[in-house]
Amino acid sequence: MVDIATRVYNHKWKIDPIIRSLIDTDFYKLLMCQSVFRKKPDTSVTFSLINRSKHIRLADLIDEGELREQLDHIRSLSLSPGESTWMRGNLFYGKRQMFTPEFMDWFETLRLPAYNLEKRDGQYELTFEGSWPEVMLWEIPALSVLMELRSRAVLGQMGKFELQILYARAMTRVWEKVERLRKTPDLRIADFGTRRRHSFMWQDWCVQAMQEGLGDKFVGTSNCLIAKRSEVEAIGTNAHELPMVYSALAETDAALASAPYDVLADWHEEHDGNLRIILPDTYGTEGFLANAPDWLTKWTGIRIDSGDPATGAEIAIKWWKDRGEDPRDKLVIFSDGLDVAKVEELQAQFAGRVRVSFGWGTLLTNDFRGLVQNDALAPFSLVCKAVAANGRPTVKLSDNPEKAMGPAEEIARYKRVFGVGDQERVEVVV
C-alpha cells in the first residue's frame, strides 16, 4: 500500500503529474464520447470551469504556472497499448466490445485540444472549445487537476509528521464510514468520486478500503484507470451534458421539448441492460416523466441527481406504477451529495419498493472536513460544464434551482417549454 503522506511530502519535483492517463476519467464520459462520436461529431462546443463556491479563491491558492504545466502535460497524453486492450477487450456490463473499433481507432490517436486560461477576481477562467468528442474529454481531468492543486497548496505548508497524522485521521474517518455501511442490509454502492477528489492516490485508497471493507456490497468505481488496475467493475451511464447540448441545438420550441427524449432514443440504439438508466432532472423530473414516451418505461431505472432524493424516488415509483410497471423490478440510483447517514436513510426507506443503488462521490473521496486549520481542505462545489453548442448557450434547470445555469432569458424560455414552476432551493455543498 502506498504511503500517501510520504508521497505528498515529496511533491517537490518540477512537475509531478496529477493526470497520468487518458482513462483517469469517469466511465460515463467515455460512453457518452462514443455516442457523440457516432451521432454528432461535427458539433462545436465550449466547456467552462464554474466555481459555485466563490469563497474559495482558486487563483489566489494555485500558481498559474503550475496549473499550466499540469494542463500541458495532459495534452501530451495518449492511450497506451494496455489501456487500449482493456477498452477493446474487457467485459463491461456483461458486454464484450462495448467500444466499437471505429471509436477506438479514433481514440488511440487523440490528443486533447488547446485550452484558454485567464485570471479574474480571484478565480480561474478555464475554457475549452472545439469539436464535441474531443473537448468533452477535458471535463474530468480539468476538475481533477484544480481540486488536487488546491489540496497541494494547503498540504505544502505542512510538515511530514503533520501529514502522517492528517492522513491517519482521514483514513480512520473513511474506515468508520465503511464499517457503518457494512451493517446496511442489501446495500449496493459504487465510487463516483473522481471529479472532486482530494487526489488520485486518495481515491485509489478509498476504493481499496471499500473493496476490503464492503465485499460484495461494493459494486465498482466510475474511474476507468482504477477499475483497470483493481480489476473491479467500471460503473457509469450518461450525464446532463447530452440533453444540454442537444437542447441548445434545437431550432424551435417543439424541437427543444423533444430534445431530452432524442438523446435517449440515440442512447437506446447503442446500449441495453444497466446502461439504460434515465437521468430525468436536467429540465425537471416531474415534467420529463409526465411527457416521456412509453418505451422509456421499459428501461432499467432512473438516477436521482438533484433536489430531495426521496421525493425524486417517489415520483419515479408513481410514474412506473401509473404506466403499468412494477417498481420492484426497477433500479433507482442515488448520486447527489451522499454521505453515510443519507445512504442508510434512503436504503431503509426504499428497500423492497425498488432496487436501490448508490453512487458515492465527493464525501467519499474528499472528506477532510475539520481536519486542518480554518477547514482549508473542506470539499467545495467545482464543475466544468458545456456552456455553448454551435454558438448557442446551453441551459440546465435541475430539480434544485441552485444548480441552474444559463442566460436568464434562456432559463425563462426553458422553464416555459418544459413547464417548470416554483422549485425548492437546496444548499449545494459538493
PDB file of N, CA, C and O in Angstrom, residues 76 153 177 182 184 272 289 313 336 363 423:
ATOM      1  N   SER A  76      -0.232  16.096 -23.654  1.00  0.00           N
ATOM      2  CA  SER A  76       0.805  15.215 -24.211  1.00  0.00           C
ATOM      3  C   SER A  76       0.422  13.736 -24.113  1.00  0.00           C
ATOM      4  O   SER A  76       1.099  12.884 -24.694  1.00  0.00           O
ATOM      5  N   ALA A 153      -1.696  22.907  -2.425  1.00  0.00           N
ATOM      6  CA  ALA A 153      -1.376  24.239  -1.907  1.00  0.00           C
ATOM      7  C   ALA A 153      -1.494  24.269  -0.383  1.00  0.00           C
ATOM      8  O   ALA A 153      -0.703  24.920   0.309  1.00  0.00           O
ATOM      9  N   LYS A 177     -16.785   5.048   8.235  1.00  0.00           N
ATOM     10  CA  LYS A 177     -17.939   5.081   7.335  1.00  0.00           C
ATOM     11  C   LYS A 177     -18.176   3.705   6.715  1.00  0.00           C
ATOM     12  O   LYS A 177     -19.325   3.241   6.617  1.00  0.00           O
ATOM     13  N   ARG A 182     -21.240  -1.331   6.219  1.00  0.00           N
ATOM     14  CA  ARG A 182     -21.185  -2.797   6.210  1.00  0.00           C
ATOM     15  C   ARG A 182     -22.423  -3.395   6.874  1.00  0.00           C
ATOM     16  O   ARG A 182     -22.856  -4.499   6.529  1.00  0.00           O
ATOM     17  N   THR A 184     -25.450  -2.226   6.666  1.00  0.00           N
ATOM     18  CA  THR A 184     -26.666  -1.877   5.925  1.00  0.00           C
ATOM     19  C   THR A 184     -27.108  -3.053   5.066  1.00  0.00           C
ATOM     20  O   THR A 184     -26.370  -3.480   4.172  1.00  0.00           O
ATOM     21  N   ASP A 272     -27.986  -1.615 -23.885  1.00  0.00           N
ATOM     22  CA  ASP A 272     -29.071  -2.309 -23.224  1.00  0.00           C
ATOM     23  C   ASP A 272     -28.659  -2.617 -21.790  1.00  0.00           C
ATOM     24  O   ASP A 272     -27.608  -2.181 -21.320  1.00  0.00           O
ATOM     25  N   LEU A 289     -40.915  13.113 -16.866  1.00  0.00           N
ATOM     26  CA  LEU A 289     -41.612  11.834 -16.799  1.00  0.00           C
ATOM     27  C   LEU A 289     -43.048  11.940 -17.300  1.00  0.00           C
ATOM     28  O   LEU A 289     -43.569  11.017 -17.946  1.00  0.00           O
ATOM     29  N   ALA A 313     -37.329   9.847  -5.903  1.00  0.00           N
ATOM     30  CA  ALA A 313     -37.605   8.413  -5.993  1.00  0.00           C
ATOM     31  C   ALA A 313     -39.104   8.132  -5.932  1.00  0.00           C
ATOM     32  O   ALA A 313     -39.604   7.257  -6.650  1.00  0.00           O
ATOM     33  N   ASP A 336     -26.425  12.187  -5.479  1.00  0.00           N
ATOM     34  CA  ASP A 336     -26.199  13.613  -5.247  1.00  0.00           C
ATOM     35  C   ASP A 336     -25.815  13.892  -3.798  1.00  0.00           C
ATOM     36  O   ASP A 336     -26.642  13.763  -2.894  1.00  0.00           O
ATOM     37  N   LEU A 363     -17.980  13.101  -0.823  1.00  0.00           N
ATOM     38  CA  LEU A 363     -17.836  12.846   0.614  1.00  0.00           C
ATOM     39  C   LEU A 363     -17.278  11.463   0.901  1.00  0.00           C
ATOM     40  O   LEU A 363     -17.105  11.094   2.064  1.00  0.00           O
ATOM     41  N   GLN A 423     -39.632  25.953  -7.587  1.00  0.00           N
ATOM     42  CA  GLN A 423     -38.800  24.845  -7.135  1.00  0.00           C
ATOM     43  C   GLN A 423     -38.221  25.172  -5.762  1.00  0.00           C
ATOM     44  O   GLN A 423     -37.966  26.337  -5.443  1.00  0.00           O
TER      45      GLN A 423
END
